[in-house]
Amino acid sequence: MHHTAWTKKGSSLPSDRIPPKVQSQAAPAKFKGKQKDTAGPPKSKEVRKLEKLRDDLRKASGRDKDPNGGCFCQARMHPLSPYTPICRGCGLILCELNLPNHACPHCGGVLLTPAARDNLVETLDARISETMAKEEEERQRAIQAARSAEGAFPTLSAAASRASTPGPGSDAQSSHPVNQSHKVLSLDSKTRKVKVSSYTPPSVSRAASAEKIARETEPEHKRVPAPPPEVVCAPAPSSHRPWANTRGLNVTYVPPSRV
């Protein structure tokens, strides 16, 4: 008997000559319907601002100057910086436009020590968690207020009543989906017949809202440039005209009137 690669030794059954079938890996099951969006609500502007500052502090060395040039208003035009109100090297008063991850716009010194930078990162993490918790409480409070304002209306089925009642851990979108179809009953005034129609409100995807938030840019603040390196000094006035304006302005001296 001629033996092949799939023939068992010592066997003369015809079935042994049939090559075994290689089982292919099962394809992943396709889920019918739309998958549930588990992403949370979009982050607020305050949270995104704090997260950006925290990430910049972690990546920056503190020796790079602000590419925008900083601001030299000395907190006269903008509020005082809550993180680095003064440069410990040159004593420049810093406003809130001078971020702590950049160097001093005047002397180029590091505004924060490594220990102070780590403490500030921990403080920002705590502020981000507190801000997100407060925003979540306000969002849940607004959802409860909206539901109480709707009132108790009769539902069309038991499933609709279960969907309208939020359970533990459910959010507004899961309990009240935006693209949920509603049954509308209308009475024809001519035929006196009741018509049942479906209505689906237009849905606003979270991806579109996220893109809209990403397109939002910070408003451009008016920055005070650095003073000139040379100090302009006026010449000494002459003895004949001690009241003369030596700065070049067209000012006329008016002597006091005599009574």
PDB file of N, CA and C in Angstrom, residues 38-88:
ATOM      1  N   THR A  38     -19.933  54.740  24.544  1.00  0.00           N
ATOM      2  CA  THR A  38     -19.544  54.767  25.954  1.00  0.00           C
ATOM      3  C   THR A  38     -18.716  55.981  26.308  1.00  0.00           C
ATOM      4  N   ALA A  39     -18.447  56.845  25.334  1.00  0.00           N
ATOM      5  CA  ALA A  39     -17.646  58.031  25.639  1.00  0.00           C
ATOM      6  C   ALA A  39     -18.443  58.988  26.508  1.00  0.00           C
ATOM      7  N   GLY A  40     -17.750  59.661  27.396  1.00  0.00           N
ATOM      8  CA  GLY A  40     -18.417  60.586  28.287  1.00  0.00           C
ATOM      9  C   GLY A  40     -18.731  61.896  27.596  1.00  0.00           C
ATOM     10  N   PRO A  41     -19.340  62.811  28.313  1.00  0.00           N
ATOM     11  CA  PRO A  41     -19.666  64.114  27.732  1.00  0.00           C
ATOM     12  C   PRO A  41     -18.402  64.893  27.424  1.00  0.00           C
ATOM     13  N   PRO A  42     -18.461  65.835  26.496  1.00  0.00           N
ATOM     14  CA  PRO A  42     -17.266  66.622  26.162  1.00  0.00           C
ATOM     15  C   PRO A  42     -16.795  67.445  27.356  1.00  0.00           C
ATOM     16  N   LYS A  43     -15.496  67.590  27.448  1.00  0.00           N
ATOM     17  CA  LYS A  43     -14.915  68.319  28.568  1.00  0.00           C
ATOM     18  C   LYS A  43     -15.124  69.816  28.385  1.00  0.00           C
ATOM     19  N   SER A  44     -15.243  70.496  29.504  1.00  0.00           N
ATOM     20  CA  SER A  44     -15.464  71.927  29.465  1.00  0.00           C
ATOM     21  C   SER A  44     -14.170  72.655  29.135  1.00  0.00           C
ATOM     22  N   LYS A  45     -14.307  73.928  28.880  1.00  0.00           N
ATOM     23  CA  LYS A  45     -13.140  74.746  28.534  1.00  0.00           C
ATOM     24  C   LYS A  45     -12.177  74.848  29.702  1.00  0.00           C
ATOM     25  N   GLU A  46     -12.698  74.940  30.923  1.00  0.00           N
ATOM     26  CA  GLU A  46     -11.843  75.049  32.104  1.00  0.00           C
ATOM     27  C   GLU A  46     -11.042  73.768  32.317  1.00  0.00           C
ATOM     28  N   VAL A  47     -11.666  72.607  32.133  1.00  0.00           N
ATOM     29  CA  VAL A  47     -10.964  71.337  32.318  1.00  0.00           C
ATOM     30  C   VAL A  47      -9.885  71.168  31.253  1.00  0.00           C
ATOM     31  N   ARG A  48     -10.200  71.505  29.998  1.00  0.00           N
ATOM     32  CA  ARG A  48      -9.212  71.379  28.939  1.00  0.00           C
ATOM     33  C   ARG A  48      -8.042  72.334  29.158  1.00  0.00           C
ATOM     34  N   LYS A  49      -8.303  73.504  29.703  1.00  0.00           N
ATOM     35  CA  LYS A  49      -7.229  74.451  29.983  1.00  0.00           C
ATOM     36  C   LYS A  49      -6.304  73.938  31.083  1.00  0.00           C
ATOM     37  N   LEU A  50      -6.886  73.373  32.141  1.00  0.00           N
ATOM     38  CA  LEU A  50      -6.075  72.830  33.227  1.00  0.00           C
ATOM     39  C   LEU A  50      -5.273  71.609  32.770  1.00  0.00           C
ATOM     40  N   GLU A  51      -5.883  70.757  31.965  1.00  0.00           N
ATOM     41  CA  GLU A  51      -5.161  69.580  31.473  1.00  0.00           C
ATOM     42  C   GLU A  51      -3.999  69.968  30.566  1.00  0.00           C
ATOM     43  N   LYS A  52      -4.194  70.976  29.743  1.00  0.00           N
ATOM     44  CA  LYS A  52      -3.106  71.422  28.862  1.00  0.00           C
ATOM     45  C   LYS A  52      -1.949  71.991  29.681  1.00  0.00           C
ATOM     46  N   LEU A  53      -2.262  72.784  30.702  1.00  0.00           N
ATOM     47  CA  LEU A  53      -1.206  73.331  31.545  1.00  0.00           C
ATOM     48  C   LEU A  53      -0.466  72.223  32.291  1.00  0.00           C
ATOM     49  N   ARG A  54      -1.192  71.225  32.784  1.00  0.00           N
ATOM     50  CA  ARG A  54      -0.550  70.106  33.479  1.00  0.00           C
ATOM     51  C   ARG A  54       0.364  69.322  32.552  1.00  0.00           C
ATOM     52  N   ASP A  55      -0.103  69.047  31.327  1.00  0.00           N
ATOM     53  CA  ASP A  55       0.717  68.293  30.383  1.00  0.00           C
ATOM     54  C   ASP A  55       1.944  69.100  29.949  1.00  0.00           C
ATOM     55  N   ASP A  56       1.781  70.415  29.781  1.00  0.00           N
ATOM     56  CA  ASP A  56       2.924  71.247  29.409  1.00  0.00           C
ATOM     57  C   ASP A  56       3.963  71.302  30.528  1.00  0.00           C
ATOM     58  N   LEU A  57       3.505  71.304  31.773  1.00  0.00           N
ATOM     59  CA  LEU A  57       4.453  71.301  32.885  1.00  0.00           C
ATOM     60  C   LEU A  57       5.229  69.990  32.952  1.00  0.00           C
ATOM     61  N   ARG A  58       4.594  68.895  32.623  1.00  0.00           N
ATOM     62  CA  ARG A  58       5.270  67.605  32.658  1.00  0.00           C
ATOM     63  C   ARG A  58       6.313  67.473  31.544  1.00  0.00           C
ATOM     64  N   LYS A  59       6.039  68.070  30.385  1.00  0.00           N
ATOM     65  CA  LYS A  59       6.946  67.908  29.256  1.00  0.00           C
ATOM     66  C   LYS A  59       8.022  68.990  29.198  1.00  0.00           C
ATOM     67  N   ALA A  60       7.722  70.193  29.697  1.00  0.00           N
ATOM     68  CA  ALA A  60       8.645  71.316  29.525  1.00  0.00           C
ATOM     69  C   ALA A  60       9.797  71.239  30.526  1.00  0.00           C
ATOM     70  N   SER A  61      10.914  71.833  30.120  1.00  0.00           N
ATOM     71  CA  SER A  61      12.079  71.926  31.010  1.00  0.00           C
ATOM     72  C   SER A  61      12.068  73.190  31.840  1.00  0.00           C
ATOM     73  N   GLY A  62      11.257  74.177  31.446  1.00  0.00           N
ATOM     74  CA  GLY A  62      11.193  75.437  32.179  1.00  0.00           C
ATOM     75  C   GLY A  62      12.199  76.467  31.734  1.00  0.00           C
ATOM     76  N   ARG A  63      13.064  76.138  30.760  1.00  0.00           N
ATOM     77  CA  ARG A  63      14.090  77.078  30.298  1.00  0.00           C
ATOM     78  C   ARG A  63      13.749  77.704  28.954  1.00  0.00           C
ATOM     79  N   ASP A  64      12.660  77.283  28.359  1.00  0.00           N
ATOM     80  CA  ASP A  64      12.252  77.839  27.070  1.00  0.00           C
ATOM     81  C   ASP A  64      11.320  79.020  27.300  1.00  0.00           C
ATOM     82  N   LYS A  65      11.592  80.121  26.575  1.00  0.00           N
ATOM     83  CA  LYS A  65      10.753  81.302  26.705  1.00  0.00           C
ATOM     84  C   LYS A  65       9.462  81.122  25.922  1.00  0.00           C
ATOM     85  N   ASP A  66       8.493  81.940  26.275  1.00  0.00           N
ATOM     86  CA  ASP A  66       7.199  81.903  25.597  1.00  0.00           C
ATOM     87  C   ASP A  66       7.391  82.343  24.146  1.00  0.00           C
ATOM     88  N   PRO A  67       6.936  81.544  23.179  1.00  0.00           N
ATOM     89  CA  PRO A  67       7.091  81.973  21.771  1.00  0.00           C
ATOM     90  C   PRO A  67       6.312  83.241  21.455  1.00  0.00           C
ATOM     91  N   ASN A  68       5.300  83.565  22.248  1.00  0.00           N
ATOM     92  CA  ASN A  68       4.548  84.800  22.038  1.00  0.00           C
ATOM     93  C   ASN A  68       5.210  86.015  22.674  1.00  0.00           C
ATOM     94  N   GLY A  69       6.323  85.814  23.362  1.00  0.00           N
ATOM     95  CA  GLY A  69       7.034  86.937  23.944  1.00  0.00           C
ATOM     96  C   GLY A  69       6.656  87.270  25.363  1.00  0.00           C
ATOM     97  N   GLY A  70       5.677  86.594  25.927  1.00  0.00           N
ATOM     98  CA  GLY A  70       5.267  86.925  27.289  1.00  0.00           C
ATOM     99  C   GLY A  70       4.516  88.242  27.352  1.00  0.00           C
ATOM    100  N   CYS A  71       4.391  88.763  28.541  1.00  0.00           N
ATOM    101  CA  CYS A  71       3.696  90.038  28.744  1.00  0.00           C
ATOM    102  C   CYS A  71       4.420  90.805  29.849  1.00  0.00           C
ATOM    103  N   PHE A  72       4.600  92.109  29.622  1.00  0.00           N
ATOM    104  CA  PHE A  72       5.310  92.972  30.565  1.00  0.00           C
ATOM    105  C   PHE A  72       4.375  94.021  31.167  1.00  0.00           C
ATOM    106  N   CYS A  73       3.109  93.666  31.323  1.00  0.00           N
ATOM    107  CA  CYS A  73       2.170  94.631  31.923  1.00  0.00           C
ATOM    108  C   CYS A  73       2.328  94.713  33.422  1.00  0.00           C
ATOM    109  N   GLN A  74       3.033  93.760  34.038  1.00  0.00           N
ATOM    110  CA  GLN A  74       3.252  93.712  35.487  1.00  0.00           C
ATOM    111  C   GLN A  74       1.927  93.734  36.262  1.00  0.00           C
ATOM    112  N   ALA A  75       0.982  92.948  35.762  1.00  0.00           N
ATOM    113  CA  ALA A  75      -0.340  92.757  36.389  1.00  0.00           C
ATOM    114  C   ALA A  75      -1.143  94.047  36.450  1.00  0.00           C
ATOM    115  N   ARG A  76      -0.851  95.002  35.574  1.00  0.00           N
ATOM    116  CA  ARG A  76      -1.667  96.217  35.507  1.00  0.00           C
ATOM    117  C   ARG A  76      -2.771  96.113  34.466  1.00  0.00           C
ATOM    118  N   MET A  77      -2.585  95.276  33.471  1.00  0.00           N
ATOM    119  CA  MET A  77      -3.598  95.067  32.440  1.00  0.00           C
ATOM    120  C   MET A  77      -4.306  93.723  32.612  1.00  0.00           C
ATOM    121  N   HIS A  78      -3.593  92.711  33.072  1.00  0.00           N
ATOM    122  CA  HIS A  78      -4.145  91.378  33.286  1.00  0.00           C
ATOM    123  C   HIS A  78      -4.007  90.998  34.756  1.00  0.00           C
ATOM    124  N   PRO A  79      -4.797  90.026  35.226  1.00  0.00           N
ATOM    125  CA  PRO A  79      -4.680  89.600  36.637  1.00  0.00           C
ATOM    126  C   PRO A  79      -3.315  88.994  36.934  1.00  0.00           C
ATOM    127  N   LEU A  80      -2.969  89.009  38.198  1.00  0.00           N
ATOM    128  CA  LEU A  80      -1.697  88.453  38.646  1.00  0.00           C
ATOM    129  C   LEU A  80      -1.688  86.939  38.440  1.00  0.00           C
ATOM    130  N   SER A  81      -0.546  86.388  38.076  1.00  0.00           N
ATOM    131  CA  SER A  81      -0.441  84.946  37.851  1.00  0.00           C
ATOM    132  C   SER A  81      -0.687  84.193  39.147  1.00  0.00           C
ATOM    133  N   PRO A  82      -1.600  83.220  39.163  1.00  0.00           N
ATOM    134  CA  PRO A  82      -1.840  82.463  40.400  1.00  0.00           C
ATOM    135  C   PRO A  82      -0.767  81.420  40.688  1.00  0.00           C
ATOM    136  N   TYR A  83       0.117  81.140  39.741  1.00  0.00           N
ATOM    137  CA  TYR A  83       1.132  80.100  39.914  1.00  0.00           C
ATOM    138  C   TYR A  83       2.514  80.692  40.186  1.00  0.00           C
ATOM    139  N   THR A  84       2.927  81.676  39.396  1.00  0.00           N
ATOM    140  CA  THR A  84       4.231  82.318  39.581  1.00  0.00           C
ATOM    141  C   THR A  84       4.024  83.828  39.518  1.00  0.00           C
ATOM    142  N   PRO A  85       3.671  84.462  40.616  1.00  0.00           N
ATOM    143  CA  PRO A  85       3.378  85.904  40.569  1.00  0.00           C
ATOM    144  C   PRO A  85       4.614  86.770  40.392  1.00  0.00           C
ATOM    145  N   ILE A  86       5.808  86.254  40.667  1.00  0.00           N
ATOM    146  CA  ILE A  86       7.022  87.065  40.567  1.00  0.00           C
ATOM    147  C   ILE A  86       8.189  86.167  40.177  1.00  0.00           C
ATOM    148  N   CYS A  87       9.104  86.736  39.422  1.00  0.00           N
ATOM    149  CA  CYS A  87      10.331  86.024  39.064  1.00  0.00           C
ATOM    150  C   CYS A  87      11.331  86.214  40.198  1.00  0.00           C
ATOM    151  N   ARG A  88      11.837  85.115  40.717  1.00  0.00           N
ATOM    152  CA  ARG A  88      12.775  85.192  41.828  1.00  0.00           C
ATOM    153  C   ARG A  88      14.174  85.593  41.381  1.00  0.00           C
TER     154      ARG A  88
END
